[in-house]
Amino acid sequence: DTGVSQDPRHKITKRGQNVTFRCDPISEHNRLYWYRQTLGQGPEFLTYFQNEAQLEKSRLLSDRFSAERPKGSFSTLEIQRTEQGDSAMYLCASSPARGQNIQYFGAGTRLSVL
Amino acid sequence: AQSVTQLGSHVSVSEGALVLLRCNYSSSVPPYLFWYVQYPNQGLQLLLKYTSAATLVKGINGFEAEFKKSETSFHLTKPSAHMSDAAEYFCAVSVPAGGYQKVTFGIGTKLQVIP
């Protein structure tokens, strides 16, 4: 068990550019979640995958945000045409299929949009 | 809908003093409750969880929390603060939502430990 891994840890981009973040969940976990955390706030739920199926995406912030998990393992979160308001920490979490659904978090990707 | 209220965005205690971080929740169904800790530039680490078993829950690093249904509270305590406890603490409520557990976090409480 190597924990949830996120890459990159930090991303600086210019407004209008596209960015993509990667999350590798704990290997035996089939559930994967993306959150956004802005300064002074708790994590805010964005989307949820069970295996490769994206079962909840209504909380994605706009149509500029999209997420994939093509083979039910790693996931990517893409933000198109970034805006300064997208600057935040993006957190990924995973949980096992059974049990109490405790979510285990990665270290996050901190995005700065200039 | 569920929600979490953390009273006090910043709490300061002296090293060795009692730590008390307050959390109240709202939920229309019996929830699971969690406390997570976040150190600077890191993700969230689970401290402890309540999942409808014992109401007094013990976690890592000497922390514990008591679920009080009548008060809709889940306050986090530690008898004696250590310098290494300085971090941000998040209370969270988890309820079933269309086939998954939806987790809602509070805004967090930053704990400062004064030597």
XYZ file of C-alpha atoms in Angstrom:
229
model
C 0.000 0.000 0.000
C 1.765 3.089 -1.234
C -1.079 5.502 -0.616
C -2.811 7.835 -3.033
C -0.354 9.516 -5.366
C -0.941 12.792 -7.187
C 1.134 14.400 -9.887
C 2.289 17.102 -10.207
C 2.446 18.514 -6.688
C 2.559 22.057 -7.979
C 1.471 23.574 -11.278
C 1.879 27.176 -12.352
C 0.131 28.175 -15.543
C -0.974 31.235 -17.407
C -4.611 32.157 -17.715
C -6.221 30.486 -20.710
C -3.964 27.445 -20.731
C -5.191 23.879 -20.227
C -3.900 21.789 -17.334
C -4.202 18.102 -16.480
C -3.630 16.453 -13.126
C -3.151 12.767 -12.437
C -4.236 10.643 -9.483
C -3.156 7.087 -8.756
C -5.406 5.582 -6.068
C -4.561 2.835 -3.622
C -4.393 -0.242 -5.820
C -7.298 -2.230 -4.404
C -9.659 0.762 -4.154
C -12.326 0.943 -6.838
C -13.801 4.299 -5.746
C -12.091 7.548 -6.584
C -13.029 11.130 -5.731
C -11.809 14.584 -6.737
C -12.081 17.603 -4.455
C -11.082 21.250 -4.688
C -9.793 23.137 -1.663
C -9.448 26.899 -1.690
C -7.642 28.929 0.937
C -9.428 28.935 4.265
C -11.992 26.364 3.221
C -12.532 22.658 3.561
C -12.359 20.357 0.559
C -15.288 20.697 -1.851
C -16.488 17.580 -3.681
C -16.191 17.652 -7.470
C -16.743 14.177 -8.907
C -16.786 10.439 -8.144
C -15.814 7.278 -10.019
C -16.643 3.689 -9.287
C -14.197 1.704 -11.370
C -14.240 3.446 -14.775
C -17.783 4.797 -14.426
C -18.194 8.446 -13.472
C -21.286 8.185 -11.301
C -21.451 11.738 -10.032
C -20.255 14.787 -11.914
C -22.900 17.376 -11.234
C -20.593 19.197 -8.850
C -17.904 19.849 -11.420
C -17.568 23.601 -11.363
C -18.153 24.323 -15.042
C -17.921 22.685 -18.441
C -14.237 23.619 -18.439
C -13.681 20.859 -15.880
C -13.641 17.203 -16.900
C -12.373 13.981 -15.372
C -11.646 10.523 -16.681
C -10.728 7.132 -15.325
C -10.448 5.098 -18.505
C -9.275 1.762 -17.139
C -10.612 2.026 -13.631
C -7.177 2.649 -12.191
C -5.601 6.121 -12.408
C -7.699 9.208 -13.049
C -7.076 12.568 -14.657
C -8.711 15.922 -13.995
C -8.476 18.477 -16.791
C -9.227 22.166 -16.607
C -9.513 23.944 -19.933
C -9.001 27.678 -20.473
C -7.871 28.194 -16.884
C -8.963 31.299 -14.986
C -7.385 32.921 -11.958
C -10.298 31.699 -9.871
C -9.249 28.123 -10.585
C -6.203 28.599 -8.341
C -6.637 26.068 -5.558
C -5.469 22.734 -4.186
C -6.966 19.789 -6.059
C -7.221 16.678 -3.916
C -7.839 13.097 -4.929
C -9.121 10.402 -2.579
C -9.881 6.722 -2.912
C -11.853 4.185 -0.909
C -12.469 0.449 -1.042
C -15.575 -1.127 -2.484
C -16.744 -2.479 0.841
C -16.602 -1.404 4.442
C -17.125 2.023 5.893
C -16.041 3.898 2.793
C -13.265 5.752 4.547
C -11.604 8.016 2.016
C -7.823 8.184 1.857
C -6.387 11.373 0.435
C -3.377 12.174 -1.667
C -1.110 15.135 -1.025
C -2.873 17.209 -3.661
C -1.879 19.312 -6.647
C -1.597 23.023 -5.979
C -2.583 25.047 -9.040
C -1.600 28.676 -9.461
C -3.079 30.530 -12.428
C -1.242 33.745 -13.257
C -28.769 17.828 2.866
C -25.960 17.636 5.346
C -23.660 20.293 6.735
C -20.822 20.764 9.195
C -20.103 23.759 11.386
C -16.710 24.164 13.014
C -16.739 26.856 15.663
C -13.517 28.805 15.725
C -11.400 28.967 12.595
C -8.325 29.505 14.789
C -7.625 28.006 18.207
C -4.518 28.628 20.305
C -3.477 26.483 23.252
C -0.371 26.244 25.362
C 1.800 23.169 25.115
C 0.461 20.639 27.626
C -3.012 22.197 27.778
C -6.289 20.594 26.776
C -7.214 20.740 23.106
C -10.909 21.137 22.284
C -12.020 21.632 18.684
C -15.752 21.960 18.167
C -17.856 20.397 15.431
C -21.610 20.367 14.982
C -23.327 18.633 12.128
C -26.669 18.483 10.417
C -27.923 15.383 8.635
C -31.318 13.956 7.725
C -30.009 10.386 8.040
C -27.650 8.773 10.555
C -24.224 9.927 9.442
C -20.693 8.734 9.616
C -18.456 11.403 11.130
C -14.742 11.970 10.681
C -11.921 14.179 11.815
C -9.029 14.735 9.439
C -5.766 16.610 10.025
C -3.882 18.541 7.362
C -0.290 19.703 7.690
C 0.960 22.496 5.408
C 1.122 21.522 1.728
C -0.070 18.017 2.473
C -3.252 16.048 1.972
C -5.713 15.056 4.663
C -4.890 12.317 7.148
C -7.675 10.485 8.958
C -7.538 11.055 12.732
C -10.621 9.127 13.771
C -14.083 8.058 12.659
C -17.544 7.449 14.079
C -19.566 4.814 12.231
C -22.471 4.085 14.613
C -20.594 1.865 17.026
C -19.134 3.279 20.243
C -19.942 6.950 20.793
C -16.516 7.700 22.250
C -13.988 7.222 19.512
C -10.238 7.084 19.972
C -7.916 8.031 17.177
C -4.263 8.479 16.425
C -1.858 10.788 18.257
C -3.912 10.738 21.474
C -7.011 12.394 20.012
C -10.542 11.311 20.752
C -14.047 12.510 19.934
C -17.477 11.878 21.369
C -20.589 11.574 19.246
C -23.553 13.241 20.974
C -26.705 12.761 18.953
C -28.832 14.994 21.183
C -26.416 17.867 20.644
C -25.538 16.935 17.034
C -21.924 17.350 18.029
C -18.661 15.537 17.449
C -16.043 17.574 19.293
C -12.369 16.607 19.101
C -10.245 16.570 22.251
C -6.736 15.786 23.393
C -5.740 16.010 27.061
C -2.307 17.523 26.496
C -1.246 19.475 23.416
C 2.094 18.833 21.786
C 3.948 21.164 19.452
C 3.544 18.621 16.676
C -0.255 18.959 16.915
C -0.107 22.364 15.220
C -2.042 21.834 11.994
C -5.462 22.366 10.465
C -8.271 20.054 11.516
C -11.354 19.267 9.467
C -14.591 17.719 10.667
C -16.581 15.856 8.013
C -19.967 14.188 7.701
C -20.607 11.304 5.318
C -24.056 10.169 4.180
C -25.338 7.824 1.456
C -26.037 9.620 -1.812
C -26.988 7.673 -4.918
C -24.669 4.727 -4.494
C -21.733 6.433 -2.841
C -20.898 8.142 0.431
C -20.998 11.913 -0.017
C -18.571 13.642 2.309
C -19.091 17.257 3.361
C -16.283 19.050 5.171
C -16.285 21.948 7.595
C -14.150 24.998 6.902
C -11.431 23.769 9.218
C -9.849 24.913 12.486
C -6.203 25.933 12.593
C -4.619 24.833 15.844
C -1.688 26.821 17.142
C 0.344 25.381 20.016
C 2.268 27.920 22.051
C 5.452 26.748 23.771
